[in-house]
Amino acid sequence: MKISEIYELFENIGVLTFSTIYKGEVHSRAAHFNGFDEEGIYFRTMWNKPFARQLMETEKITVFGISDTRILSHDGESGAEFPPGYSIRLIGEVRFLPEDEIRERAKTNKDLELAVFDMDKYPTMRKGNFIINRAKVEIFDFDFECKNRDHKVLRTRMAFGGMTFNEAGPKITEKCIECGKCYKKCSFKAIEKGTPYRVRPERCDDCGDCITVCPVDAIEISSTF
Ligand code: SF4
Ligand code: SF4
């Protein structure tokens, strides 16, 4: 997956939640991206706003967005029905872009023309441009009614700028005795039979049902992305 495709998925959602951790507290704000290139994804804010100065110091960021998730129905017996859609999250690092650099980049990147316009209109924007140049990203494409495919979740992870990521979902270890209980229990069709059995990360919802039925504690979970 390319940076341009990640950018488009975020852009289709529009306003996103940006967060950083500063002096032990999580700070969030709503914003959107305003361009990309082969180095990364651009966004801007005003320097007078605390979030900009926090980012200059921490250089750490997460961004999250989700498409329309209104509950379509819920009859009290079956679970809630959602329209197909996706969520996308990014964990990464930012670099502050000085005014001169943005003006220079805008000469060859049309997306950044608005950033130049805003810098001319609002002087505090001149110190509010950033690029996310290292990140890992997860797209969680959900179709819980299986209207478009035979499984509910399609999960994709990727990274750019030299960052790395772990596969999603729990791992089945050598302790597996191939009893098949996890295979029967998984409603996401995410477990593959074999020696040992295997979780298919792209289909796994991390619901944890497989762990609860395994008789030999062969399934391990991880806390890292
Ligand atoms: S965590 Fe849930 S979705 Fe993932 S393999 Fe286990 S039962 Fe299936
Ligand atoms: S429930 Fe546990 S032992 Fe049984 S197949 Fe799954 S991982 Fe292997």
mmCIF file of C-alpha atoms and ligand atoms in Angstrom:
data_model
loop_
_atom_site.group_PDB
_atom_site.id
_atom_site.type_symbol
_atom_site.label_atom_id
_atom_site.label_comp_id
_atom_site.label_asym_id
_atom_site.label_seq_id
_atom_site.Cartn_x
_atom_site.Cartn_y
_atom_site.Cartn_z
ATOM 1 C CA MET A 1 0.000 0.000 0.000
ATOM 2 C CA LYS A 2 1.301 3.449 -0.951
ATOM 3 C CA ILE A 3 1.269 6.721 1.018
ATOM 4 C CA SER A 4 -1.167 8.128 -1.582
ATOM 5 C CA GLU A 5 -3.698 5.361 -0.791
ATOM 6 C CA ILE A 6 -3.412 5.965 2.956
ATOM 7 C CA TYR A 7 -3.919 9.679 2.387
ATOM 8 C CA GLU A 8 -7.027 9.020 0.293
ATOM 9 C CA LEU A 9 -8.575 6.807 2.978
ATOM 10 C CA PHE A 10 -8.047 9.527 5.584
ATOM 11 C CA GLU A 11 -9.286 12.203 3.188
ATOM 12 C CA ASN A 12 -12.534 10.302 2.503
ATOM 13 C CA ILE A 13 -13.308 10.545 6.207
ATOM 14 C CA GLY A 14 -12.346 14.223 6.446
ATOM 15 C CA VAL A 15 -12.013 15.459 10.002
ATOM 16 C CA LEU A 16 -9.801 13.169 12.100
ATOM 17 C CA THR A 17 -8.677 12.852 15.696
ATOM 18 C CA PHE A 18 -5.018 13.777 16.195
ATOM 19 C CA SER A 19 -3.351 12.973 19.519
ATOM 20 C CA THR A 20 -0.009 13.238 21.215
ATOM 21 C CA ILE A 21 1.246 12.545 24.706
ATOM 22 C CA TYR A 22 2.742 15.561 26.453
ATOM 23 C CA LYS A 23 4.124 15.666 29.997
ATOM 24 C CA GLY A 24 2.291 12.406 30.792
ATOM 25 C CA GLU A 25 -1.108 13.559 29.506
ATOM 26 C CA VAL A 26 -2.855 12.593 26.274
ATOM 27 C CA HIS A 27 -3.914 15.626 24.212
ATOM 28 C CA SER A 28 -6.260 15.367 21.235
ATOM 29 C CA ARG A 29 -7.740 17.675 18.686
ATOM 30 C CA ALA A 30 -9.734 17.533 15.452
ATOM 31 C CA ALA A 31 -7.883 18.329 12.229
ATOM 32 C CA HIS A 32 -7.400 17.020 8.714
ATOM 33 C CA PHE A 33 -4.530 16.311 6.372
ATOM 34 C CA ASN A 34 -3.657 18.702 3.578
ATOM 35 C CA GLY A 35 -1.320 16.856 1.242
ATOM 36 C CA PHE A 36 1.195 14.069 0.772
ATOM 37 C CA ASP A 37 4.291 13.144 -1.188
ATOM 38 C CA GLU A 38 6.767 10.287 -1.166
ATOM 39 C CA GLU A 39 8.175 11.497 2.171
ATOM 40 C CA GLY A 40 4.909 11.494 4.109
ATOM 41 C CA ILE A 41 1.608 13.186 4.927
ATOM 42 C CA TYR A 42 1.174 16.898 5.679
ATOM 43 C CA PHE A 43 -1.065 18.710 8.118
ATOM 44 C CA ARG A 44 -1.092 22.127 9.712
ATOM 45 C CA THR A 45 -2.324 23.949 12.748
ATOM 46 C CA MET A 46 -1.693 27.360 14.272
ATOM 47 C CA TRP A 47 1.446 27.876 16.304
ATOM 48 C CA ASN A 48 -0.460 29.727 19.046
ATOM 49 C CA LYS A 49 -2.521 26.585 19.713
ATOM 50 C CA PRO A 50 -0.967 24.337 22.366
ATOM 51 C CA PHE A 51 -1.138 21.258 20.135
ATOM 52 C CA ALA A 52 1.383 22.703 17.667
ATOM 53 C CA ARG A 53 3.912 23.466 20.364
ATOM 54 C CA GLN A 54 3.336 20.102 22.028
ATOM 55 C CA LEU A 55 4.084 18.358 18.720
ATOM 56 C CA MET A 56 7.242 20.366 18.200
ATOM 57 C CA GLU A 57 8.483 18.996 21.489
ATOM 58 C CA THR A 58 7.192 15.416 21.424
ATOM 59 C CA GLU A 59 7.392 14.711 17.678
ATOM 60 C CA LYS A 60 4.974 11.836 18.369
ATOM 61 C CA ILE A 61 1.484 11.528 16.942
ATOM 62 C CA THR A 62 -1.486 9.230 16.473
ATOM 63 C CA VAL A 63 -4.300 9.894 14.030
ATOM 64 C CA PHE A 64 -7.619 8.073 13.927
ATOM 65 C CA GLY A 65 -10.685 8.231 11.702
ATOM 66 C CA ILE A 66 -13.739 6.094 11.084
ATOM 67 C CA SER A 67 -16.364 6.118 8.360
ATOM 68 C CA ASP A 68 -20.118 6.208 8.995
ATOM 69 C CA THR A 69 -20.904 3.762 11.803
ATOM 70 C CA ARG A 70 -24.547 4.462 12.603
ATOM 71 C CA ILE A 71 -26.306 1.377 13.954
ATOM 72 C CA LEU A 72 -28.756 0.283 11.256
ATOM 73 C CA SER A 73 -30.769 -2.083 13.414
ATOM 74 C CA HIS A 74 -30.790 -3.804 16.764
ATOM 75 C CA ASP A 75 -33.746 -5.992 17.646
ATOM 76 C CA GLY A 76 -32.667 -7.055 21.116
ATOM 77 C CA GLU A 77 -31.956 -10.640 20.074
ATOM 78 C CA SER A 78 -29.254 -10.301 17.453
ATOM 79 C CA GLY A 79 -26.335 -7.884 17.670
ATOM 80 C CA ALA A 80 -26.272 -4.388 16.187
ATOM 81 C CA GLU A 81 -26.058 -4.141 12.405
ATOM 82 C CA PHE A 82 -23.582 -1.620 10.975
ATOM 83 C CA PRO A 83 -23.128 -0.472 7.383
ATOM 84 C CA PRO A 84 -19.870 -1.653 5.751
ATOM 85 C CA GLY A 85 -17.052 0.822 6.290
ATOM 86 C CA TYR A 86 -13.579 1.169 7.727
ATOM 87 C CA SER A 87 -11.493 2.727 10.407
ATOM 88 C CA ILE A 88 -7.913 3.811 9.930
ATOM 89 C CA ARG A 89 -5.268 4.602 12.514
ATOM 90 C CA LEU A 90 -1.729 5.818 12.320
ATOM 91 C CA ILE A 91 1.036 5.848 14.918
ATOM 92 C CA GLY A 92 4.026 7.892 13.921
ATOM 93 C CA GLU A 93 6.488 10.712 14.187
ATOM 94 C CA VAL A 94 6.242 14.284 12.931
ATOM 95 C CA ARG A 95 8.732 16.804 11.691
ATOM 96 C CA PHE A 96 8.100 20.537 11.909
ATOM 97 C CA LEU A 97 8.380 22.257 8.523
ATOM 98 C CA PRO A 98 9.680 25.841 8.537
ATOM 99 C CA GLU A 99 7.844 28.416 6.444
ATOM 100 C CA ASP A 100 10.522 28.519 3.716
ATOM 101 C CA GLU A 101 10.365 24.774 3.258
ATOM 102 C CA ILE A 102 6.584 24.742 2.832
ATOM 103 C CA ARG A 103 6.743 27.605 0.329
ATOM 104 C CA GLU A 104 9.410 25.748 -1.632
ATOM 105 C CA ARG A 105 7.489 22.467 -1.614
ATOM 106 C CA ALA A 106 4.279 24.199 -2.683
ATOM 107 C CA LYS A 107 5.959 25.113 -5.977
ATOM 108 C CA THR A 108 5.795 21.456 -7.033
ATOM 109 C CA ASN A 109 2.987 20.153 -4.808
ATOM 110 C CA LYS A 110 -0.393 21.692 -5.569
ATOM 111 C CA ASP A 111 -1.919 20.321 -2.353
ATOM 112 C CA LEU A 112 0.307 22.668 -0.358
ATOM 113 C CA GLU A 113 -0.892 25.842 -2.064
ATOM 114 C CA LEU A 114 -3.619 26.208 0.539
ATOM 115 C CA ALA A 115 -0.997 26.033 3.282
ATOM 116 C CA VAL A 116 0.785 28.974 1.625
ATOM 117 C CA PHE A 117 -2.505 30.856 1.299
ATOM 118 C CA ASP A 118 -3.200 30.311 5.006
ATOM 119 C CA MET A 119 0.312 31.386 6.011
ATOM 120 C CA ASP A 120 -0.201 34.655 4.151
ATOM 121 C CA LYS A 121 -3.587 35.192 5.766
ATOM 122 C CA TYR A 122 -2.780 34.013 9.297
ATOM 123 C CA PRO A 123 0.795 34.720 10.481
ATOM 124 C CA THR A 124 0.512 32.072 13.235
ATOM 125 C CA MET A 125 0.201 29.419 10.509
ATOM 126 C CA ARG A 126 3.775 30.139 9.471
ATOM 127 C CA LYS A 127 4.993 28.013 12.347
ATOM 128 C CA GLY A 128 2.253 25.354 12.179
ATOM 129 C CA ASN A 129 3.175 23.031 9.313
ATOM 130 C CA PHE A 130 4.161 19.427 9.932
ATOM 131 C CA ILE A 131 4.847 16.270 8.008
ATOM 132 C CA ILE A 132 4.365 12.739 9.332
ATOM 133 C CA ASN A 133 7.463 11.134 7.857
ATOM 134 C CA ARG A 134 7.593 7.844 9.805
ATOM 135 C CA ALA A 135 4.504 5.849 10.651
ATOM 136 C CA LYS A 136 2.718 2.544 10.864
ATOM 137 C CA VAL A 137 -0.882 2.365 9.744
ATOM 138 C CA GLU A 138 -3.760 -0.055 10.178
ATOM 139 C CA ILE A 139 -6.899 -0.156 8.077
ATOM 140 C CA PHE A 140 -9.757 -2.084 9.591
ATOM 141 C CA ASP A 141 -12.290 -2.660 6.833
ATOM 142 C CA PHE A 142 -15.500 -4.028 8.373
ATOM 143 C CA ASP A 143 -18.430 -5.697 6.684
ATOM 144 C CA PHE A 144 -20.086 -7.384 9.625
ATOM 145 C CA GLU A 145 -23.063 -8.657 7.618
ATOM 146 C CA CYS A 146 -20.677 -10.215 5.052
ATOM 147 C CA LYS A 147 -22.522 -8.456 2.236
ATOM 148 C CA ASN A 148 -19.428 -7.941 0.097
ATOM 149 C CA ARG A 149 -17.221 -10.904 1.072
ATOM 150 C CA ASP A 150 -17.361 -14.131 3.086
ATOM 151 C CA HIS A 151 -15.571 -12.707 6.115
ATOM 152 C CA LYS A 152 -16.363 -9.744 8.341
ATOM 153 C CA VAL A 153 -13.028 -8.014 8.659
ATOM 154 C CA LEU A 154 -10.234 -7.178 6.282
ATOM 155 C CA ARG A 155 -7.300 -5.826 8.202
ATOM 156 C CA THR A 156 -4.218 -4.308 6.578
ATOM 157 C CA ARG A 157 -1.064 -3.018 8.209
ATOM 158 C CA MET A 158 1.770 -1.130 6.578
ATOM 159 C CA ALA A 159 4.576 1.254 7.477
ATOM 160 C CA PHE A 160 6.676 3.946 5.849
ATOM 161 C CA GLY A 161 9.749 6.007 6.652
ATOM 162 C CA GLY A 162 11.548 3.008 8.149
ATOM 163 C CA MET A 163 9.022 2.163 10.847
ATOM 164 C CA THR A 164 8.087 -1.492 11.376
ATOM 165 C CA PHE A 165 4.953 -3.255 12.641
ATOM 166 C CA ASN A 166 3.833 -6.603 14.042
ATOM 167 C CA GLU A 167 1.207 -8.821 12.479
ATOM 168 C CA ALA A 168 -2.280 -8.309 13.911
ATOM 169 C CA GLY A 169 -4.106 -10.857 16.056
ATOM 170 C CA PRO A 170 -3.066 -13.526 18.544
ATOM 171 C CA LYS A 171 -0.431 -16.149 17.744
ATOM 172 C CA ILE A 172 -0.933 -19.899 18.030
ATOM 173 C CA THR A 173 2.151 -21.537 19.507
ATOM 174 C CA GLU A 174 3.707 -24.986 19.303
ATOM 175 C CA LYS A 175 1.632 -26.010 22.338
ATOM 176 C CA CYS A 176 -1.346 -26.449 19.954
ATOM 177 C CA ILE A 177 -2.773 -29.998 19.997
ATOM 178 C CA GLU A 178 -4.956 -29.383 16.918
ATOM 179 C CA CYS A 179 -8.244 -29.964 18.738
ATOM 180 C CA GLY A 180 -10.089 -27.546 16.429
ATOM 181 C CA LYS A 181 -12.001 -25.710 19.183
ATOM 182 C CA CYS A 182 -10.670 -22.273 18.185
ATOM 183 C CA TYR A 183 -11.517 -22.946 14.538
ATOM 184 C CA LYS A 184 -15.147 -23.696 15.434
ATOM 185 C CA LYS A 185 -15.433 -20.756 17.810
ATOM 186 C CA CYS A 186 -14.021 -18.011 15.563
ATOM 187 C CA SER A 187 -16.948 -16.245 13.888
ATOM 188 C CA PHE A 188 -14.539 -14.178 11.780
ATOM 189 C CA LYS A 189 -13.236 -17.183 9.791
ATOM 190 C CA ALA A 190 -9.774 -16.122 10.872
ATOM 191 C CA ILE A 191 -8.327 -19.487 11.914
ATOM 192 C CA GLU A 192 -6.694 -21.861 9.505
ATOM 193 C CA LYS A 193 -6.245 -25.553 10.227
ATOM 194 C CA GLY A 194 -2.667 -26.862 10.207
ATOM 195 C CA THR A 195 0.258 -27.930 12.353
ATOM 196 C CA PRO A 196 -0.041 -25.851 14.398
ATOM 197 C CA TYR A 197 -3.270 -24.012 13.628
ATOM 198 C CA ARG A 198 -2.730 -20.431 12.475
ATOM 199 C CA VAL A 199 -4.494 -17.089 12.880
ATOM 200 C CA ARG A 200 -4.961 -15.169 9.641
ATOM 201 C CA PRO A 201 -4.141 -11.628 10.778
ATOM 202 C CA GLU A 202 -6.019 -9.956 7.935
ATOM 203 C CA ARG A 203 -9.313 -11.498 9.124
ATOM 204 C CA CYS A 204 -8.859 -11.335 12.888
ATOM 205 C CA ASP A 205 -10.938 -8.927 14.981
ATOM 206 C CA ASP A 206 -8.944 -9.513 18.189
ATOM 207 C CA CYS A 207 -12.227 -10.556 19.823
ATOM 208 C CA GLY A 208 -10.399 -13.116 21.990
ATOM 209 C CA ASP A 209 -12.968 -15.941 21.642
ATOM 210 C CA CYS A 210 -10.317 -18.428 20.503
ATOM 211 C CA ILE A 211 -8.270 -17.826 23.652
ATOM 212 C CA THR A 212 -11.207 -18.647 25.908
ATOM 213 C CA VAL A 213 -11.758 -22.111 24.365
ATOM 214 C CA CYS A 214 -8.185 -23.318 23.944
ATOM 215 C CA PRO A 215 -7.644 -26.240 26.393
ATOM 216 C CA VAL A 216 -3.857 -25.931 26.485
ATOM 217 C CA ASP A 217 -3.247 -22.146 26.538
ATOM 218 C CA ALA A 218 -1.603 -22.310 23.142
ATOM 219 C CA ILE A 219 -2.785 -18.873 22.020
ATOM 220 C CA GLU A 220 -0.743 -15.801 22.908
ATOM 221 C CA ILE A 221 -1.716 -12.158 22.635
ATOM 222 C CA SER A 222 0.504 -9.161 22.162
ATOM 223 C CA SER A 223 0.107 -5.552 23.363
ATOM 224 C CA THR A 224 2.099 -4.004 20.569
ATOM 225 C CA PHE A 225 1.185 -2.838 17.088
HETATM 226 S S1 SF4 B 1 -9.229 -13.250 18.292
HETATM 227 FE FE1 SF4 B 1 -11.357 -13.584 17.567
HETATM 228 S S2 SF4 B 1 -11.260 -13.102 15.401
HETATM 229 FE FE2 SF4 B 1 -9.165 -13.389 16.047
HETATM 230 S S3 SF4 B 1 -8.714 -15.514 15.638
HETATM 231 FE FE3 SF4 B 1 -9.403 -15.413 17.753
HETATM 232 S S4 SF4 B 1 -11.628 -15.802 17.672
HETATM 233 FE FE4 SF4 B 1 -10.955 -15.299 15.592
HETATM 234 S S1 SF4 B 2 -8.003 -24.483 20.540
HETATM 235 FE FE1 SF4 B 2 -5.827 -24.401 21.069
HETATM 236 S S2 SF4 B 2 -5.112 -26.517 20.892
HETATM 237 FE FE2 SF4 B 2 -7.106 -26.406 19.879
HETATM 238 S S3 SF4 B 2 -6.567 -26.057 17.712
HETATM 239 FE FE3 SF4 B 2 -6.892 -24.063 18.648
HETATM 240 S S4 SF4 B 2 -4.850 -23.405 19.327
HETATM 241 FE FE4 SF4 B 2 -4.737 -25.580 18.908
#
